[in-house]
Tab-separated table of C-alpha atoms in Angstrom:
chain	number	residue	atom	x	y	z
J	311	UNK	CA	-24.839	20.330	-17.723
J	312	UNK	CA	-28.702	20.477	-17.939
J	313	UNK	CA	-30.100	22.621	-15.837
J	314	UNK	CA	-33.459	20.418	-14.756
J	315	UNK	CA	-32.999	19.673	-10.649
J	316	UNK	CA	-33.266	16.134	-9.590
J	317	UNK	CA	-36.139	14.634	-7.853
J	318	UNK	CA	-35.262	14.901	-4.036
J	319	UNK	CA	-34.383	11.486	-2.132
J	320	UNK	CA	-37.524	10.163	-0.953
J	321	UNK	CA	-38.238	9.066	2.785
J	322	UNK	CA	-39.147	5.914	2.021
J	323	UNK	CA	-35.903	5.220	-0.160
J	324	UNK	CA	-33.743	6.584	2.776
J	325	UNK	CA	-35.185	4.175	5.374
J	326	UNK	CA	-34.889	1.498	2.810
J	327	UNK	CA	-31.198	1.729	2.485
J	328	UNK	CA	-30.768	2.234	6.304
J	329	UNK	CA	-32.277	-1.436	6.919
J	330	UNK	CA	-29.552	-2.585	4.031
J	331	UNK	CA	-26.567	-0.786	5.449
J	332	UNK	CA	-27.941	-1.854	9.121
J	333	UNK	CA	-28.184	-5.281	7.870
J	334	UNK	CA	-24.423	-4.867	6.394
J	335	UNK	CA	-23.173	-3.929	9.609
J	336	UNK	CA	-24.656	-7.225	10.915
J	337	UNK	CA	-22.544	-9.089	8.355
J	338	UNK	CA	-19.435	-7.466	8.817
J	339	UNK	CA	-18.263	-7.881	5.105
J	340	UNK	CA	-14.509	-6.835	4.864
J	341	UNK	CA	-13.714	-3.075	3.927
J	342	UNK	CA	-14.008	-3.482	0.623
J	343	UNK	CA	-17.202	-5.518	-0.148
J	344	UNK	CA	-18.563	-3.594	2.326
J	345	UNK	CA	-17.565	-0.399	-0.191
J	346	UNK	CA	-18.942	-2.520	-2.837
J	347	UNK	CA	-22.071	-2.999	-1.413
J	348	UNK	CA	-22.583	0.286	-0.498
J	349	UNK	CA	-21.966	1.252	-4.005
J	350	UNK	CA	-25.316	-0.644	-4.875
J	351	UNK	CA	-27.137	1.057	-1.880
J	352	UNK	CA	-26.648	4.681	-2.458
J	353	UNK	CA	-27.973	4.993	-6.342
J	354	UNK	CA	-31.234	4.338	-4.599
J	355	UNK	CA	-31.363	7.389	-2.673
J	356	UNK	CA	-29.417	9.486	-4.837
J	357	UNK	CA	-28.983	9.466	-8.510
J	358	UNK	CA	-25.241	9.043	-9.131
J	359	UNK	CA	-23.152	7.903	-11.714
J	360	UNK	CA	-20.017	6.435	-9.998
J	361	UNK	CA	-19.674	5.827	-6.380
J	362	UNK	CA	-16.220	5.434	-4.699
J	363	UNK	CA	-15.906	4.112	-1.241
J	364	UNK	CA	-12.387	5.503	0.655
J	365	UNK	CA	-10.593	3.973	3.406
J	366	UNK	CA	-8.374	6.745	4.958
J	367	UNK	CA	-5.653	6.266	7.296
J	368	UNK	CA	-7.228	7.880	10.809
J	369	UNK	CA	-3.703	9.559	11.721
J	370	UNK	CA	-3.098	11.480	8.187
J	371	UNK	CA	-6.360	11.393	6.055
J	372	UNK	CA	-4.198	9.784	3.559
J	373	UNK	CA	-5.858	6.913	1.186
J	374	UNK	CA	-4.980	4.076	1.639
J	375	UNK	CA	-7.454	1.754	-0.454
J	376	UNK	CA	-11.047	1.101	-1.274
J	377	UNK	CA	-13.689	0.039	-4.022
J	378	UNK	CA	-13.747	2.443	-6.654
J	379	UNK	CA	-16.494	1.884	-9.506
J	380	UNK	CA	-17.018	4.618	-12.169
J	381	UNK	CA	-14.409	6.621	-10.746
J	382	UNK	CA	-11.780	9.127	-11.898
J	383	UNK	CA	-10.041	7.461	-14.957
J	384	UNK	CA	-6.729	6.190	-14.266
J	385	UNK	CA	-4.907	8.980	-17.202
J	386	UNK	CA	-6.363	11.728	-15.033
J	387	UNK	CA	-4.995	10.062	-11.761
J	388	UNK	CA	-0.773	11.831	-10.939
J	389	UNK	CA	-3.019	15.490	-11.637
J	390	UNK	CA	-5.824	14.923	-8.874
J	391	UNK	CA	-3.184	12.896	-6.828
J	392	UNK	CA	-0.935	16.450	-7.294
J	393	UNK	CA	-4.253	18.772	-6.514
J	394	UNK	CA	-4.986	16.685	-3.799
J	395	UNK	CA	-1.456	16.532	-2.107
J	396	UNK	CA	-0.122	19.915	-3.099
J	397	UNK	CA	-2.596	22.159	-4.467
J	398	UNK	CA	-5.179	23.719	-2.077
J	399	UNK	CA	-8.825	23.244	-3.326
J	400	UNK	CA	-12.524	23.370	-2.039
J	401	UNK	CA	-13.602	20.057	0.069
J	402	UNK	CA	-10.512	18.277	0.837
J	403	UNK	CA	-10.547	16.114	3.360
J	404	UNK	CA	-8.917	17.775	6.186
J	405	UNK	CA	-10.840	20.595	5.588
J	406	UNK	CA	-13.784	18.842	5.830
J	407	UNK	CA	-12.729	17.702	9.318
J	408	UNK	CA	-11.462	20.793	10.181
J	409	UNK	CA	-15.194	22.589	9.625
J	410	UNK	CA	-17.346	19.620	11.298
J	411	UNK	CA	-19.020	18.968	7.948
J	412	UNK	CA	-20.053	15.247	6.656
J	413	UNK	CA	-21.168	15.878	2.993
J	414	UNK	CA	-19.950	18.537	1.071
J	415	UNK	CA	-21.017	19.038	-2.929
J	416	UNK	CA	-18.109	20.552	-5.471
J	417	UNK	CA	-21.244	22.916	-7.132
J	418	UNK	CA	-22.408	23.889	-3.314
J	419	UNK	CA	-18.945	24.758	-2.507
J	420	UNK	CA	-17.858	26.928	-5.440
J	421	UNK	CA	-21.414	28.861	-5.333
J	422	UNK	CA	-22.076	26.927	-8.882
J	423	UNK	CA	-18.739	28.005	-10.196
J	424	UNK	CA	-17.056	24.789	-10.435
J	425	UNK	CA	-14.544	26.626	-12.719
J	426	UNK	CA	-12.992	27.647	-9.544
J	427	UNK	CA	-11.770	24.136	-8.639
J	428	UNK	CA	-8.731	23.099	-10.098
J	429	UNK	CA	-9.987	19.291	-9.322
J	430	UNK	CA	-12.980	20.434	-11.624
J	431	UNK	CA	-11.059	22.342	-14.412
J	432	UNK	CA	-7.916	19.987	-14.416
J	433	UNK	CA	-9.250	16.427	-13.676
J	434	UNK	CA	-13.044	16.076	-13.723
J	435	UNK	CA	-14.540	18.699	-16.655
J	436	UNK	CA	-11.577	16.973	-19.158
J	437	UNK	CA	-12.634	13.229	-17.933
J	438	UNK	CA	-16.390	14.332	-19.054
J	439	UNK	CA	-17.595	14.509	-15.083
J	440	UNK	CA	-19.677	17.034	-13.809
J	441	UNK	CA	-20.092	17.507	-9.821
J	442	UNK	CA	-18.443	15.105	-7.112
J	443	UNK	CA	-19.670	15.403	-3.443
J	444	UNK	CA	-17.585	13.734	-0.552
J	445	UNK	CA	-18.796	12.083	2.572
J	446	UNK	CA	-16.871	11.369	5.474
J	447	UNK	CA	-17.309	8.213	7.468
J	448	UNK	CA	-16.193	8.887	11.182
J	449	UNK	CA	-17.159	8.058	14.546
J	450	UNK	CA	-16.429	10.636	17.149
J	451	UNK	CA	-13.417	12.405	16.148
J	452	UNK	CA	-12.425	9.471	14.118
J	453	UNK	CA	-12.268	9.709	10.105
J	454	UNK	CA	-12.100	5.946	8.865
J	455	UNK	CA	-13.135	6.600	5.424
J	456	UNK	CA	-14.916	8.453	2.742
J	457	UNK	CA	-17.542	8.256	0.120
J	458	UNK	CA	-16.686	10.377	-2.923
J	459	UNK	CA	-20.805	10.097	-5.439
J	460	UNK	CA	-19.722	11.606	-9.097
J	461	UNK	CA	-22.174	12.894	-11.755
J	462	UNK	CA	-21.377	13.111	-15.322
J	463	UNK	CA	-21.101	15.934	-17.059
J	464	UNK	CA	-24.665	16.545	-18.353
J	465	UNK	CA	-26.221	15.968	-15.589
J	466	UNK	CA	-27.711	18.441	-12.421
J	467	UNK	CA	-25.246	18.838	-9.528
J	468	UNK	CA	-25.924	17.330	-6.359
J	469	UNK	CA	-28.991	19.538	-4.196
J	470	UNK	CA	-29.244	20.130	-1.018
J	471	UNK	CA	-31.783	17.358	-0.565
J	472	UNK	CA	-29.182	15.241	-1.973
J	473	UNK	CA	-26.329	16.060	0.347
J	474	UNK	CA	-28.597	16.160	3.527
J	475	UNK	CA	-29.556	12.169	2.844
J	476	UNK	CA	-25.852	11.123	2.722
J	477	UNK	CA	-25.563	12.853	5.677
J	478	UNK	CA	-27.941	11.009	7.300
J	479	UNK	CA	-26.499	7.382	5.825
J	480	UNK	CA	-22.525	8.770	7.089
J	481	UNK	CA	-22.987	7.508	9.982
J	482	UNK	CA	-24.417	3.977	9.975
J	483	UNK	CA	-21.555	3.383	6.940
J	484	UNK	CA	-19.031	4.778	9.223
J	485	UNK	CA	-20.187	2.468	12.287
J	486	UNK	CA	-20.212	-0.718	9.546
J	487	UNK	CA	-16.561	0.300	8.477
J	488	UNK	CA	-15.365	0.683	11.922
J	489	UNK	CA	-17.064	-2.520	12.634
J	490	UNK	CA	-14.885	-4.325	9.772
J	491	UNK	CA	-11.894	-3.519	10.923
J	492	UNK	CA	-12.721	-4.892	14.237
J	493	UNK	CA	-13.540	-8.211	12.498
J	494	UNK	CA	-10.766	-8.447	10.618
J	495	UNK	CA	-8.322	-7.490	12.688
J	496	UNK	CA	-6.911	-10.747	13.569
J	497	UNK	CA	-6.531	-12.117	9.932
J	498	UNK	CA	-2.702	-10.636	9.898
J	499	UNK	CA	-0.229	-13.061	8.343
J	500	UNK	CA	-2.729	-15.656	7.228
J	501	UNK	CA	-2.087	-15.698	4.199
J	502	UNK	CA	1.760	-16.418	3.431
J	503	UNK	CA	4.771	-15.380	4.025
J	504	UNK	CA	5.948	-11.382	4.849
J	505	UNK	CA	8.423	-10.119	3.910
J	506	UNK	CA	11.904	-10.372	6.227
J	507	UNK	CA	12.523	-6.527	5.943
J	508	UNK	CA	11.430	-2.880	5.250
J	509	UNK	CA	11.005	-2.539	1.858
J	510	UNK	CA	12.988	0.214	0.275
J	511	UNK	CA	12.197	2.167	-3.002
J	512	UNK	CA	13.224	5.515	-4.732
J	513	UNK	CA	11.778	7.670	-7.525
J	514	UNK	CA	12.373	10.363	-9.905
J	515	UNK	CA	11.632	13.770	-9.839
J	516	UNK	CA	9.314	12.797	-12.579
J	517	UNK	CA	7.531	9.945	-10.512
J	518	UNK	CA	9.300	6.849	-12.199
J	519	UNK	CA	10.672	4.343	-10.151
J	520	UNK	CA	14.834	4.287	-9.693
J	521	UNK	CA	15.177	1.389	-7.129
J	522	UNK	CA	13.273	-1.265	-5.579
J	523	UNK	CA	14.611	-3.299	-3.025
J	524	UNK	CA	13.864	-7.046	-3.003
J	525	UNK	CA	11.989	-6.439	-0.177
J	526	UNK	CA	10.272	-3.317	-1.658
J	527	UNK	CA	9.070	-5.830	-4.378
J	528	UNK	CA	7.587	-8.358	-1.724
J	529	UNK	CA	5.520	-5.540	0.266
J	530	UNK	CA	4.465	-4.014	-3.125
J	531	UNK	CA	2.542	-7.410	-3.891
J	532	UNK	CA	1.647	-7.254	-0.049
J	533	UNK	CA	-0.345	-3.909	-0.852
J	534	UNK	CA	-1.616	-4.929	-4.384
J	535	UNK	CA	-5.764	-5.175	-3.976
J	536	UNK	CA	-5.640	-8.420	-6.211
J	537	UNK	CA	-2.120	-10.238	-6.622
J	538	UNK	CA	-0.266	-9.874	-9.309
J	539	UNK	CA	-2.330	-6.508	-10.402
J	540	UNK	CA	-1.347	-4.611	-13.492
J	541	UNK	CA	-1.750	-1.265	-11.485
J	542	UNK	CA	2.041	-0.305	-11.592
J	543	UNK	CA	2.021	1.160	-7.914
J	544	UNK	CA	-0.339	0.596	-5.137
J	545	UNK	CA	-2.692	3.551	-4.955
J	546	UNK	CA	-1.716	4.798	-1.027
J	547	UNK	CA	2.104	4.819	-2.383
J	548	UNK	CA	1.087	6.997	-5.244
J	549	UNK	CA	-0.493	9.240	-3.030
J	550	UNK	CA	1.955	9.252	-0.157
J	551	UNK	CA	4.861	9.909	-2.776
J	552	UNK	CA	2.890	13.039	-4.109
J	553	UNK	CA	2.345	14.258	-0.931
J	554	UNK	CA	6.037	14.159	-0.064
J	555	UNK	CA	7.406	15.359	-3.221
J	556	UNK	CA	5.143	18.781	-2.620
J	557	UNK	CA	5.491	18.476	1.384
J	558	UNK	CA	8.860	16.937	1.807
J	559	UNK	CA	7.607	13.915	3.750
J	560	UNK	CA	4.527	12.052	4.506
J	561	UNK	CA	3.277	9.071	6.198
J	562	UNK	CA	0.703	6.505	6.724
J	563	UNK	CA	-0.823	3.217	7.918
J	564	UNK	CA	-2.489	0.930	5.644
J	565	UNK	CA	-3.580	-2.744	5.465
J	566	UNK	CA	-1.968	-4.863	3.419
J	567	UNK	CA	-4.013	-7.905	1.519
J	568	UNK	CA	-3.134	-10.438	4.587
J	569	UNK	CA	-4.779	-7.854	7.369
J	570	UNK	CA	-1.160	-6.667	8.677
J	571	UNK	CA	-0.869	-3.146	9.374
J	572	UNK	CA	1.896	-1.772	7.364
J	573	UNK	CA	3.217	1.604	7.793
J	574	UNK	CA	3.857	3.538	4.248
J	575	UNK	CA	6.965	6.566	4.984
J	576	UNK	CA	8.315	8.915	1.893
J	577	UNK	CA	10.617	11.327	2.137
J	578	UNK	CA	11.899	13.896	-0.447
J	579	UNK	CA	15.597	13.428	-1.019
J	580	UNK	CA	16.343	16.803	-2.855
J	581	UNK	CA	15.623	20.118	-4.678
J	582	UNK	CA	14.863	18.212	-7.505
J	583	UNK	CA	11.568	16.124	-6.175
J	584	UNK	CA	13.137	12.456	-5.860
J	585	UNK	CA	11.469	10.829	-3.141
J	586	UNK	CA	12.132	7.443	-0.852
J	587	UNK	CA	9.337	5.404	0.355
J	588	UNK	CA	9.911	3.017	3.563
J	589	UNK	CA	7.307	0.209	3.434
J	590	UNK	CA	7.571	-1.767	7.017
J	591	UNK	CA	5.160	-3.361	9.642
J	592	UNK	CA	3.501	-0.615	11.947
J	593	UNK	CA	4.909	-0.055	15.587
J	594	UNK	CA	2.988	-1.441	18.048
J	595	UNK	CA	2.071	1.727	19.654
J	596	UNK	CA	0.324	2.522	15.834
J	597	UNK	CA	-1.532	-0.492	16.125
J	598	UNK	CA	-2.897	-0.808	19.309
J	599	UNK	CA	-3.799	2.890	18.892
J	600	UNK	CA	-5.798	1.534	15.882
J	601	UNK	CA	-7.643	-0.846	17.781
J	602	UNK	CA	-8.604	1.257	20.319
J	603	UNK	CA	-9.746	4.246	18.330
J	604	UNK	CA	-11.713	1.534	16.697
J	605	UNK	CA	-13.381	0.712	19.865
J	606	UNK	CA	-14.395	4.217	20.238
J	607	UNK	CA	-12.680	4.541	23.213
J	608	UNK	CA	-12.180	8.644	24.396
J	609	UNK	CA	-8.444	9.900	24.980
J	610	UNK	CA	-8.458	8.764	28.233
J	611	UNK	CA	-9.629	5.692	28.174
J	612	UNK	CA	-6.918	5.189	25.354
J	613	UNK	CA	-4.361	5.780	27.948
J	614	UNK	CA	-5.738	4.065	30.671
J	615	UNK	CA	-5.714	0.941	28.249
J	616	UNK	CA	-2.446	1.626	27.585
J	617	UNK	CA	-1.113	1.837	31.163
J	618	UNK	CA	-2.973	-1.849	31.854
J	619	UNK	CA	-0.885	-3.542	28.949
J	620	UNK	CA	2.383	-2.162	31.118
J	621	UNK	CA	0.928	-4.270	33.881
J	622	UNK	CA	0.186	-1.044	36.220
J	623	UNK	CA	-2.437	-0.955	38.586
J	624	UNK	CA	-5.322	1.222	39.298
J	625	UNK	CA	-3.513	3.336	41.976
J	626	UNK	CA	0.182	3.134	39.762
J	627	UNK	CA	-2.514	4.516	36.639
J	628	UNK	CA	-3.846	7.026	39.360
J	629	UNK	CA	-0.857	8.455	39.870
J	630	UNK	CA	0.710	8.221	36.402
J	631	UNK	CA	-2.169	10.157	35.097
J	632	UNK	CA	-3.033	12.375	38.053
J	633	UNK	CA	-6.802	11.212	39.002
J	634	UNK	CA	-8.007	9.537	41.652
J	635	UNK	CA	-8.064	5.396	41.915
J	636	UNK	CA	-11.759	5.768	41.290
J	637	UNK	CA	-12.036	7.656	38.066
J	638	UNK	CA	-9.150	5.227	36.958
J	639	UNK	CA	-11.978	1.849	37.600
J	640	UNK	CA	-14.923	4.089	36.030
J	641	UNK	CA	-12.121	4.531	32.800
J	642	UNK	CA	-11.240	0.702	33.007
J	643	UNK	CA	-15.078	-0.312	33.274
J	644	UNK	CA	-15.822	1.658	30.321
J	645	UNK	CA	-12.924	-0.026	28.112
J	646	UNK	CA	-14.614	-3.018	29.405
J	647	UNK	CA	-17.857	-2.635	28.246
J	648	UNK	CA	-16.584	-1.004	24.766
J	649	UNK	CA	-14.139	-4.038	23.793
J	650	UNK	CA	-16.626	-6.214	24.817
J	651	UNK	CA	-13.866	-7.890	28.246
J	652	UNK	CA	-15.066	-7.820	31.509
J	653	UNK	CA	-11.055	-7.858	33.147
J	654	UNK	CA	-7.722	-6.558	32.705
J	655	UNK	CA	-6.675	-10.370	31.372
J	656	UNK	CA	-9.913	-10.770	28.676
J	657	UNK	CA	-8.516	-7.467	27.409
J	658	UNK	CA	-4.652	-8.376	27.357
J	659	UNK	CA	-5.962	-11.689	25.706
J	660	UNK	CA	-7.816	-9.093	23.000
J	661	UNK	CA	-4.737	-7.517	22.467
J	662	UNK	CA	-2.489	-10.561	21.876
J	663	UNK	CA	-4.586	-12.840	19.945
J	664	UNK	CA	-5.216	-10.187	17.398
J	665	UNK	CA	-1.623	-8.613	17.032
J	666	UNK	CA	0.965	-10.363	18.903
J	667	UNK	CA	0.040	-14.377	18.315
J	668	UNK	CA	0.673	-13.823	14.229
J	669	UNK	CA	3.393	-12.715	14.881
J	670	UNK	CA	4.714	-15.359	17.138
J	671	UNK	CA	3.179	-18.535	15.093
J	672	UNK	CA	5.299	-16.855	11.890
J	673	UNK	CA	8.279	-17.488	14.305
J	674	UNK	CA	8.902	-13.329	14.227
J	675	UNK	CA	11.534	-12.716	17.504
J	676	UNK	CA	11.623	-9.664	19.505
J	677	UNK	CA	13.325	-6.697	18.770
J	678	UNK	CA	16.010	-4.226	21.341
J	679	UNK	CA	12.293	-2.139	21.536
J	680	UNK	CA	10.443	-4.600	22.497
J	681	UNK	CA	8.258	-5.061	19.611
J	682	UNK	CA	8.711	-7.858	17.204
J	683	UNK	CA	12.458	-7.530	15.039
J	684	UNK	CA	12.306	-6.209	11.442
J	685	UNK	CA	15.539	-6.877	9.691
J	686	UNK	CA	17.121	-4.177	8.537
J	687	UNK	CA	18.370	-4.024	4.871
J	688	UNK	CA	21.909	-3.711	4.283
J	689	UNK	CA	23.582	-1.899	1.674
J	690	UNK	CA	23.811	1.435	0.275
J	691	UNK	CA	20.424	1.233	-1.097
J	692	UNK	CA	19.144	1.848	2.311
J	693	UNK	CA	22.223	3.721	4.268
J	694	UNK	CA	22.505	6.768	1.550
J	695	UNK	CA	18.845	6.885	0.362
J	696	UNK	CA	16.717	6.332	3.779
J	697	UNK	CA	16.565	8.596	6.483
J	698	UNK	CA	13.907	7.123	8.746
J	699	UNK	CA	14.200	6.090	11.967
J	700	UNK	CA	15.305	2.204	13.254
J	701	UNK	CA	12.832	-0.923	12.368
J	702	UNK	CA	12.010	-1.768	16.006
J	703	UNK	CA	9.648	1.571	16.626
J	704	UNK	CA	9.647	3.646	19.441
J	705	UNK	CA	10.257	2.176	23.195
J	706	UNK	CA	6.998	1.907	25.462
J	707	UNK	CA	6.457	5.414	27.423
């Protein structure tokens, strides 16, 4: 790597690519042409050589999708996917949460010893990259995605300059990805037919598929980026299946191509490593909870939402929750203003056009939980190789 330091952003290139990612947020592009987009912005206000924009699942920090241009090569893909899921190394994601941080450079990290990162020594030095630096996109407490800028290997690392102007562009991005999920959310099941059950499929200890379900099939082309894509497996099921073959299970919630939110569950099955994955529709408490966190609504505003879907009033809430009648209406005026109702029925009416009415116009009944029936796959295939839990979801609280 050459040891000349980069030109520091300037001001004037920073503002420049605020008004575009402002003007983004405007347009509300989906998730990923909004990535893609973003991808053009940033080489203006730091030199990069790839750019990869990340949209993480806000209950796990798993990945499930995104634009990816100039990226890790896909032969170097099961070893980061194993360093990321098993291995412990410098700026992972839930570290960076953990620590409060927004950008965070591999060379910064490691004191210039990117030797010390087995991401670096394993994945990136052999693929002929040099330093990576990772950007979260939240809002709040709220991770919705990442950036992850890559240099090549003979060029500087990132400099503090560098890492301070992402920082300062992490938030606008995150506010124009949180912003396309809210625009999309109601595009669920427009675009064919789902599948009529869970989706079933079981793997090696080495990682090869065993079985696939005929369902399993259907909700693998529901989570292919482009139909009919050569990429064997959909990049959040390679990731959730290393995670459980090092952690024993993990878990997820994704979007598949048609908007639906689709909940991605593997389990290790034994000693050996093989590992089940569950592909199914998300509960309805996992979506609604997406919508709101969207919304940036606080904790307990969450729950006061919540309660008004059960039909409870402000003193039933009150008492439910232990505050007074009037904190519960200064709560419920705030969800007001945030979703962008003005009463209890504009926000049911948010809640059912963009989650329930799919549902109901793809002729979908309702399940013994009270959420919309998922058939359950019969056969052995599911009974000796699946130990999750029943279609339906858990019962309202």
């Amino acid at each position: 790597m050459t040891p000349s330091n980069v030109a520091p952003p300037s001001a004037s290139a920073l503002r420049r690519a605020q008004a575009l990612i402002a003007r983004l947020r405007r347009e509300s592009p989906d998730p990923t042409t909004l990535f893609a987009r973003v991808a053009d912005i940033v080489p203006s206000v730091v030199g990069t050589d790839g750019v990869c924009g990340l949209t993480l699942d806000p209950a796990t920090l798993l990945h499930t999708g995104g634009f990816h241009h100039r990226g890790v090569p896909h032969t170097h893909l099961p070893r980061l996917l194993q360093i990321e899921y098993g291995e412990e190394d410098v700026n992972q994601f839930p570290a960076l949460v953990r620590t409060g941080g927004t950008a965070a450079g591999l060379w910064h990290a490691t004191r210039r010893r990117p030797q010390s990162s087995s991401r670096y020594r394993d994945v990136y030095r052999p693929a002929g990259m040099g330093d990576e630096m990772r950007v979260l996109l939240r809002t709040g407490r709220t991770v919705w995605g990442a950036l992850v800028l890559h240099r090549g290997g003979d060029r500087a690392p990132f400099g503090d300059d560098e890492i301070a102007a992402l920082t300062t562009l992490a938030p606008p991005v995150a506010q124009a990805l949180r912003g396309a999920y809210l625009r999309h959310d109601a595009l669920a099941a427009a675009d064919g037919d789902l599948p009529s059950a869970p989706g079933l499929l079981t793997f090696h200890p080495d990682g090869q598929p065993d079985r696939v379900t005929p369902a399993g099939h259907q909700w693998l082309e529901q989570l292919a980026l482009v139909p009919g894509g050569s990429a064997p497996l959909p990049q959040p099921v390679l990731h959730a299946l290393s995670r459980a073959r090092t952690a024993g299970d993990a878990s997820l919630r994704m979007r598949s191509r048609t908007g639906l939110w689709v909940s991605v569950t593997a389990t290790r099955m034994d000693a050996e490593g093989g590992v089940a994955v569950m592909i199914q529709p998300s509960s309805p408490e996992h979506v609604i909870g997406i919508l709101m966190d969207a919304y940036g609504l606080t904790l307990r505003e969450q729950q006061v939402a919540q309660l008004v879907t059960y039909g409870m009033s402000d003193t039933d809430i009150s008492r439910r929750l232990g505050i007074s009648p009037h904190t519960v209406r200064d709560h419920l005026k705030k969800v007001f203003d945030k979703t962008g109702t003005n009463s209890r029925g504009r926000l049911l009416q948010l809640l059912y056009f963009s989650h329930y009415q799919p549902d109901i116009d793809n002729g979908r009944t309702m399940g013994r939980h009270g959420w919309f029936r998922t058939a359950q796959v019969r056969g052995p295939a599911v009974e000796n190789h699946h130990p999750g839990a029943p279609a339906g979801g858990p019962a309202p609280q």
